[in-house]
Short mmCIF file of C-alpha atoms in Angstrom, two decimals:
data_model
loop_
_atom_site.label_atom_id
_atom_site.label_comp_id
_atom_site.label_asym_id
_atom_site.label_seq_id
_atom_site.Cartn_x
_atom_site.Cartn_y
_atom_site.Cartn_z
CA MET A 1 149.38 -107.00 -23.61
CA LYS A 2 147.55 -108.70 -20.79
CA ILE A 3 145.70 -106.27 -18.55
CA ARG A 4 145.86 -106.76 -14.81
CA ILE A 5 142.68 -105.80 -12.99
CA LEU A 6 143.18 -105.41 -9.28
CA PHE A 7 139.72 -105.95 -7.87
CA ALA A 8 139.63 -103.96 -4.66
CA PHE A 9 136.88 -104.09 -2.08
CA CYS A 10 135.40 -100.78 -0.98
CA MET A 11 135.09 -100.30 2.76
CA ALA A 12 133.90 -97.59 5.09
CA SER A 13 136.53 -94.96 5.83
CA SER A 14 136.84 -96.11 9.42
CA LEU A 15 137.89 -99.56 8.21
CA LEU A 16 140.39 -98.21 5.71
CA TRP A 17 142.79 -96.90 8.31
CA GLY A 18 144.59 -100.22 8.43
CA GLU A 19 144.75 -100.71 4.67
CA ALA A 20 147.39 -98.19 3.59
CA LYS A 21 150.84 -99.69 3.50
CA ALA A 22 154.17 -99.16 1.78
CA THR A 23 154.86 -100.62 -1.60
CA THR A 24 158.08 -102.64 -1.48
CA TYR A 25 160.14 -102.98 -4.65
CA GLU A 26 163.21 -105.12 -5.30
CA LEU A 27 166.12 -102.97 -6.40
CA PRO A 28 167.48 -103.95 -9.83
CA GLY A 29 170.73 -105.83 -9.46
CA ASN A 30 172.35 -104.24 -12.51
CA GLY A 31 172.32 -100.67 -11.25
CA ASP A 32 169.12 -99.66 -13.07
CA SER A 33 167.03 -97.01 -11.30
CA VAL A 34 163.48 -97.74 -12.51
CA ILE A 35 161.42 -99.94 -10.21
CA THR A 36 158.28 -101.79 -11.25
CA GLN A 37 155.39 -103.16 -9.23
CA TYR A 38 153.29 -104.95 -11.88
CA PRO A 39 155.16 -106.71 -14.72
CA ASP A 40 152.39 -106.20 -17.30
CA ASN A 41 152.59 -102.41 -16.75
CA VAL A 42 148.81 -101.89 -16.87
CA PRO A 43 147.70 -101.69 -13.22
CA LEU A 44 144.01 -100.93 -12.78
CA THR A 45 141.43 -101.30 -10.06
CA LYS A 46 137.65 -101.58 -10.31
CA ALA A 47 135.21 -99.93 -7.90
CA ASP A 48 132.78 -102.38 -6.34
CA GLN A 49 130.59 -99.52 -5.13
CA ASP A 50 130.41 -95.73 -5.34
CA GLU A 51 133.42 -94.08 -3.74
CA THR A 52 135.99 -91.31 -4.31
CA LEU A 53 139.47 -91.29 -5.76
CA LEU A 54 140.70 -90.45 -2.27
CA ASP A 55 139.31 -93.75 -0.99
CA VAL A 56 141.19 -95.59 -3.73
CA ALA A 57 144.38 -93.65 -2.91
CA LEU A 58 144.13 -94.64 0.75
CA ARG A 59 143.69 -98.32 -0.08
CA PHE A 60 146.82 -98.40 -2.23
CA SER A 61 148.97 -96.04 -0.11
CA LEU A 62 148.90 -93.36 -2.79
CA GLY A 63 148.78 -89.59 -2.43
CA GLN A 64 145.78 -87.55 -3.50
CA MET A 65 147.51 -85.53 -6.22
CA GLU A 66 149.27 -88.65 -7.49
CA ILE A 67 146.07 -90.55 -8.23
CA VAL A 68 144.23 -87.47 -9.49
CA ARG A 69 146.92 -86.78 -12.10
CA LEU A 70 146.73 -90.33 -13.40
CA ASN A 71 142.92 -90.12 -13.70
CA LYS A 72 142.31 -86.61 -15.02
CA LYS A 73 139.07 -87.61 -16.75
CA LEU A 74 137.50 -88.95 -13.56
CA ASP A 75 135.71 -86.93 -10.88
CA ARG A 76 137.83 -87.28 -7.76
CA TRP A 77 134.74 -86.95 -5.58
CA GLN A 78 132.51 -89.44 -7.39
CA ILE A 79 133.73 -92.76 -8.71
CA LYS A 80 130.79 -94.87 -9.82
CA LYS A 81 130.49 -98.58 -9.16
CA GLY A 82 132.25 -100.48 -11.96
CA GLU A 83 134.49 -97.58 -13.01
CA ILE A 84 138.13 -98.41 -13.72
CA VAL A 85 140.79 -96.39 -11.92
CA ARG A 86 144.38 -96.27 -13.10
CA LEU A 87 147.15 -96.90 -10.57
CA PRO A 88 150.86 -96.06 -10.76
CA ASN A 89 153.28 -98.83 -11.60
CA ARG A 90 156.82 -97.82 -12.49
CA ARG A 91 158.79 -95.21 -10.60
CA VAL A 92 162.14 -93.61 -11.35
CA LEU A 93 164.20 -93.52 -8.17
CA PRO A 94 165.32 -90.02 -7.15
CA ASP A 95 168.93 -89.12 -7.82
CA THR A 96 170.13 -89.62 -4.24
CA PRO A 97 172.19 -92.24 -2.38
CA HIS A 98 170.35 -95.55 -2.04
CA ASN A 99 170.53 -95.61 1.73
CA GLY A 100 168.37 -94.15 4.46
CA ILE A 101 165.32 -92.05 3.55
CA THR A 102 164.76 -89.84 0.52
CA LEU A 103 161.86 -87.40 0.43
CA ASN A 104 161.17 -86.09 -3.07
CA LEU A 105 158.83 -83.20 -2.39
CA SER A 106 157.94 -82.80 -6.07
CA GLU A 107 156.17 -86.16 -6.16
CA TYR A 108 154.92 -86.25 -2.55
CA ARG A 109 156.77 -89.53 -2.23
CA MET A 110 159.24 -91.10 0.19
CA TYR A 111 161.77 -93.84 -0.53
CA TYR A 112 163.29 -95.83 2.33
CA TYR A 113 166.24 -98.15 1.66
CA PRO A 114 166.46 -100.57 4.59
CA PRO A 115 169.87 -102.20 5.12
CA ALA A 116 169.94 -105.54 3.30
CA LYS A 117 170.95 -108.60 5.29
CA ARG A 118 173.50 -111.02 3.92
CA GLY A 119 171.99 -113.09 1.13
CA GLU A 120 168.88 -110.90 0.80
CA THR A 121 167.92 -108.88 -2.27
CA PRO A 122 168.08 -105.12 -1.53
CA VAL A 123 164.67 -103.43 -1.57
CA VAL A 124 163.21 -99.96 -1.38
CA MET A 125 159.97 -99.11 0.41
CA SER A 126 157.89 -96.27 -1.00
CA PHE A 127 155.32 -94.21 0.90
CA ALA A 128 153.00 -91.34 0.04
CA HIS A 129 153.29 -88.23 2.20
CA GLY A 130 152.10 -84.65 2.55
CA ILE A 131 154.49 -81.68 2.62
CA GLY A 132 154.63 -78.05 3.68
CA ARG A 133 152.32 -75.44 2.20
CA GLN A 134 153.54 -72.63 -0.02
CA ASP A 135 153.94 -70.35 3.03
CA TRP A 136 155.36 -73.10 5.28
CA LYS A 137 157.84 -74.86 3.01
CA THR A 138 159.49 -78.14 3.94
CA PRO A 139 163.26 -77.46 4.00
CA LEU A 140 165.65 -79.12 1.56
CA GLY A 141 168.98 -80.77 2.31
CA LYS A 142 170.52 -83.71 4.14
CA THR A 143 169.70 -84.43 7.76
CA THR A 144 169.24 -87.39 10.12
CA VAL A 145 166.64 -88.94 12.40
CA VAL A 146 167.57 -87.76 15.91
CA LYS A 147 164.54 -88.81 17.96
CA LYS A 148 161.61 -91.22 17.77
CA VAL A 149 158.46 -90.63 19.82
CA LYS A 150 155.37 -92.81 20.16
CA ASP A 151 152.15 -90.95 21.01
CA PRO A 152 153.80 -87.53 20.72
CA VAL A 153 152.42 -84.45 22.46
CA TRP A 154 152.13 -81.41 20.21
CA HIS A 155 153.10 -77.95 21.45
CA PRO A 156 151.83 -75.67 18.65
CA PRO A 157 154.20 -72.76 18.01
CA GLU A 158 152.77 -69.32 18.65
CA SER A 159 152.74 -68.57 14.92
CA ILE A 160 150.51 -71.57 14.22
CA ARG A 161 148.24 -70.74 17.17
CA ARG A 162 147.78 -67.21 15.80
CA GLU A 163 146.92 -68.59 12.37
CA HIS A 164 144.32 -70.98 13.79
CA ALA A 165 142.84 -68.26 16.00
CA ALA A 166 142.48 -65.95 13.00
CA ASN A 167 140.58 -68.73 11.20
CA GLY A 168 138.21 -69.24 14.11
CA ASP A 169 139.85 -72.53 15.11
CA PRO A 170 141.85 -71.78 18.28
CA LEU A 171 144.41 -74.30 19.45
CA PRO A 172 145.38 -75.10 23.04
CA GLU A 173 148.98 -74.67 24.15
CA ILE A 174 149.30 -78.43 24.44
CA VAL A 175 147.58 -81.05 22.25
CA PRO A 176 147.70 -84.45 23.98
CA PRO A 177 147.99 -87.78 22.16
CA GLY A 178 144.79 -88.99 20.59
CA PRO A 179 142.77 -89.20 17.36
CA HIS A 180 142.75 -85.40 16.90
CA ASN A 181 146.47 -84.86 17.41
CA PRO A 182 147.91 -83.73 14.04
CA LEU A 183 151.15 -85.62 14.75
CA GLY A 184 149.35 -88.94 14.82
CA ALA A 185 150.65 -91.85 16.88
CA TYR A 186 154.30 -91.82 15.76
CA ALA A 187 156.88 -89.15 14.98
CA LEU A 188 160.45 -89.16 13.70
CA TYR A 189 162.24 -85.94 14.62
CA LEU A 190 164.76 -84.56 12.12
CA ASN A 191 168.02 -82.81 12.95
CA LEU A 192 166.79 -79.47 11.67
CA PRO A 193 166.02 -76.21 13.48
CA GLY A 194 162.32 -75.74 14.04
CA GLU A 195 161.36 -79.28 15.11
CA TYR A 196 160.60 -80.68 11.67
CA ARG A 197 159.21 -84.20 11.84
CA ILE A 198 158.03 -87.12 9.76
CA HIS A 199 154.80 -88.03 11.50
CA GLY A 200 151.36 -89.56 11.17
CA THR A 201 148.05 -87.78 10.87
CA ASP A 202 144.81 -87.25 12.73
CA ILE A 203 141.38 -88.43 11.64
CA ASP A 204 140.56 -84.94 10.36
CA LYS A 205 143.33 -84.87 7.73
CA ILE A 206 143.53 -88.48 6.59
CA TYR A 207 142.76 -87.49 2.99
CA GLY A 208 145.39 -84.75 2.88
CA ILE A 209 148.25 -87.16 2.25
CA GLY A 210 149.94 -86.34 -1.03
CA MET A 211 149.24 -82.62 -0.90
CA GLN A 212 150.85 -79.38 0.25
CA ILE A 213 148.97 -79.20 3.52
CA THR A 214 151.36 -79.07 6.51
CA HIS A 215 153.31 -76.39 8.33
CA GLY A 216 156.54 -77.84 6.96
CA CYS A 217 156.50 -81.34 8.45
CA VAL A 218 156.05 -84.53 6.45
CA ARG A 219 152.71 -86.25 7.10
CA MET A 220 152.01 -89.94 6.42
CA TYR A 221 149.14 -92.41 6.61
CA PRO A 222 148.82 -93.98 10.10
CA GLN A 223 149.84 -97.48 9.06
CA ASP A 224 152.71 -96.16 6.94
CA ILE A 225 154.30 -94.10 9.70
CA GLU A 226 153.95 -97.06 12.06
CA ALA A 227 155.83 -99.30 9.62
CA LEU A 228 158.52 -96.66 9.06
CA TYR A 229 158.84 -95.93 12.78
CA ASN A 230 159.44 -99.59 13.55
CA SER A 231 162.01 -99.95 10.73
CA VAL A 232 164.16 -96.82 10.94
CA PRO A 233 166.95 -96.58 13.54
CA LEU A 234 168.22 -93.36 15.06
CA GLY A 235 170.90 -91.71 12.96
CA THR A 236 169.30 -92.76 9.67
CA PRO A 237 170.24 -90.25 6.95
CA VAL A 238 167.37 -88.29 5.38
CA TYR A 239 167.73 -86.60 1.99
CA ILE A 240 165.06 -83.97 1.29
CA VAL A 241 165.10 -83.06 -2.40
CA LYS A 242 162.91 -81.44 -5.02
CA GLN A 243 163.24 -83.33 -8.31
CA PRO A 244 160.18 -82.74 -10.52
CA ILE A 245 161.95 -84.39 -13.47
CA LYS A 246 163.81 -87.69 -13.12
CA VAL A 247 165.38 -90.09 -15.61
CA GLY A 248 166.45 -93.67 -15.12
CA TRP A 249 167.39 -96.88 -16.90
CA LEU A 250 165.46 -100.15 -17.05
CA ASP A 251 166.78 -102.96 -19.25
CA ASN A 252 168.70 -100.57 -21.57
CA THR A 253 165.70 -98.27 -21.96
CA LEU A 254 165.82 -94.74 -20.56
CA TYR A 255 162.63 -93.45 -18.93
CA ILE A 256 161.65 -89.94 -17.94
CA GLU A 257 159.20 -89.08 -15.16
CA ALA A 258 157.83 -85.54 -14.91
CA HIS A 259 155.72 -83.87 -12.23
CA PRO A 260 154.00 -80.45 -12.08
CA ASP A 261 155.40 -77.51 -10.16
CA LEU A 262 154.59 -77.17 -6.49
CA GLU A 263 152.30 -74.33 -5.45
CA GLY A 264 154.05 -70.99 -5.63
CA GLU A 265 156.61 -72.21 -8.16
CA GLU A 266 156.60 -71.97 -11.91
CA MET A 267 159.01 -73.71 -14.26
CA GLY A 268 158.35 -72.64 -17.83
CA GLN A 269 158.18 -75.23 -20.58
CA GLU A 270 161.52 -74.13 -22.03
CA GLN A 271 163.21 -74.47 -18.64
CA ARG A 272 161.55 -77.84 -18.09
CA TYR A 273 162.82 -79.04 -21.46
CA ALA A 274 166.33 -77.79 -20.71
CA VAL A 275 166.39 -79.66 -17.39
CA ALA A 276 165.14 -82.83 -19.09
CA LEU A 277 167.72 -82.56 -21.87
CA GLY A 278 170.54 -82.14 -19.36
CA LEU A 279 169.44 -85.25 -17.49
CA ILE A 280 169.18 -87.25 -20.73
CA GLN A 281 172.66 -86.17 -21.81
CA LYS A 282 174.09 -87.10 -18.43
CA ALA A 283 172.40 -90.52 -18.48
CA THR A 284 173.42 -91.40 -22.03
CA GLY A 285 176.84 -89.77 -22.05
CA GLU A 286 175.99 -88.23 -25.43
CA GLU A 287 176.00 -84.55 -26.31
CA MET A 288 173.18 -84.97 -28.87
CA PRO A 289 171.36 -88.21 -27.95
CA ASP A 290 168.88 -89.51 -30.51
CA PHE A 291 165.88 -89.78 -28.16
CA ASP A 292 162.14 -89.94 -28.86
CA GLN A 293 161.27 -86.25 -29.11
CA LYS A 294 157.51 -86.83 -29.30
CA ALA A 295 157.49 -89.02 -26.19
CA LEU A 296 159.53 -86.45 -24.29
CA ASN A 297 157.20 -83.61 -25.27
CA GLU A 298 154.16 -85.62 -24.21
CA ALA A 299 155.70 -86.44 -20.83
CA LEU A 300 156.59 -82.78 -20.20
CA THR A 301 153.08 -81.73 -21.19
CA ARG A 302 151.04 -84.33 -19.29
CA LEU A 303 153.14 -84.08 -16.11
CA ASP A 304 151.27 -87.04 -14.63
CA GLY A 305 154.27 -88.72 -13.01
CA ASP A 306 154.05 -91.81 -15.22
CA PRO A 307 157.52 -92.82 -16.52
CA VAL A 308 157.78 -92.72 -20.32
CA ALA A 309 160.37 -94.55 -22.45
CA ILE A 310 162.38 -92.06 -24.55
CA TYR A 311 165.66 -93.73 -25.51
CA GLU A 312 167.04 -97.21 -26.11
CA ARG A 313 170.69 -98.21 -26.06
CA LEU A 314 172.30 -101.31 -27.46
CA PRO A 315 172.91 -103.96 -24.80
CA PRO A 316 176.58 -104.68 -24.06
CA LEU A 317 178.09 -107.38 -26.24
CA GLU A 318 178.72 -110.64 -24.43
CA GLN A 319 182.30 -111.77 -24.45
CA ALA A 320 182.87 -114.47 -27.07
CA PRO A 321 183.70 -117.97 -25.79
CA GLN A 322 187.39 -118.77 -25.56
CA GLU A 323 187.22 -121.49 -28.20
CA VAL A 324 185.69 -119.07 -30.71
CA MET A 325 188.49 -116.61 -30.04
CA ASN A 326 191.07 -119.33 -30.57
CA GLN A 327 189.47 -120.36 -33.85
CA ALA A 328 189.55 -116.80 -35.04
CA SER A 329 193.23 -116.38 -34.23
CA PRO A 330 195.69 -116.60 -37.19
CA ALA A 331 197.76 -119.79 -37.49
CA GLY A 332 200.86 -119.77 -35.32
CA TYR A 333 199.49 -116.94 -33.10
CA HIS A 334 199.34 -117.74 -29.40
CA ARG A 335 197.60 -115.53 -26.83
CA GLY A 336 200.01 -114.07 -24.38
CA SER A 337 203.06 -114.48 -26.61
#
């Protein structure tokens, strides 16, 4: 297999702000739910100078935990010049409608399905994002975008002001727009009690994307939230789900993608296996599907978010040409008689 090396140039953090951007995938036209960025399936990047995994994540619009899980043998704080860093490639789409925005908290990942114009191939845009901490969970369920604000002003709730004061970091009653505003330059307000938003970030928390770090809101890279803000109309549906295990088809092969538990949650291995088996049975329509047990066990043990092939089905038989059917018919037999 040919290996694709994505030579990426290392820049100072101040110059990297404009580098993060969504990855756009074409949606499979046959109803498959696994999307692929690099056809050779071996995406790598090479460090041109010493940096961190967080710098690499920012360049490729990836979350911190996402890239750390794929590179468990590397030191996230010290990537030497010339070291090879693995990047994600395939993704199994969450089990939600393919319209509007889906936030899968388990993978710190957003999927936006922009309306396709006539004659255009439908696509999905994927963004990394941060989510609520264990004690400030991001709510689940379906909602909508009800307001869009550029350069939002933040009015910290009293509970958050007390928390900051206790940590020796008091907050003012009003935080104006600017580089230290935690909402960043753009915010999408959700139709949920408590003013939950999808918003940008300040310069102090740029490396917290892809972690449980917020007070319940969804935080994005500056360039990513700008792109989303300019694409999403009011009323767009938003599905907030928690799917640590996903399965999906690609060219008659079933893949499974597994992620670790969020902080404060614990799914035992037996429960994880039971969830995976239920999803496999649903996808194959078989009560006892003959899947690759070893591959499944490895995926549920590694929990690195990399889709693994576990089952292959026979492709549908093509309908025989009409002349072949006629030749096969007994003498004197006429179709339709």
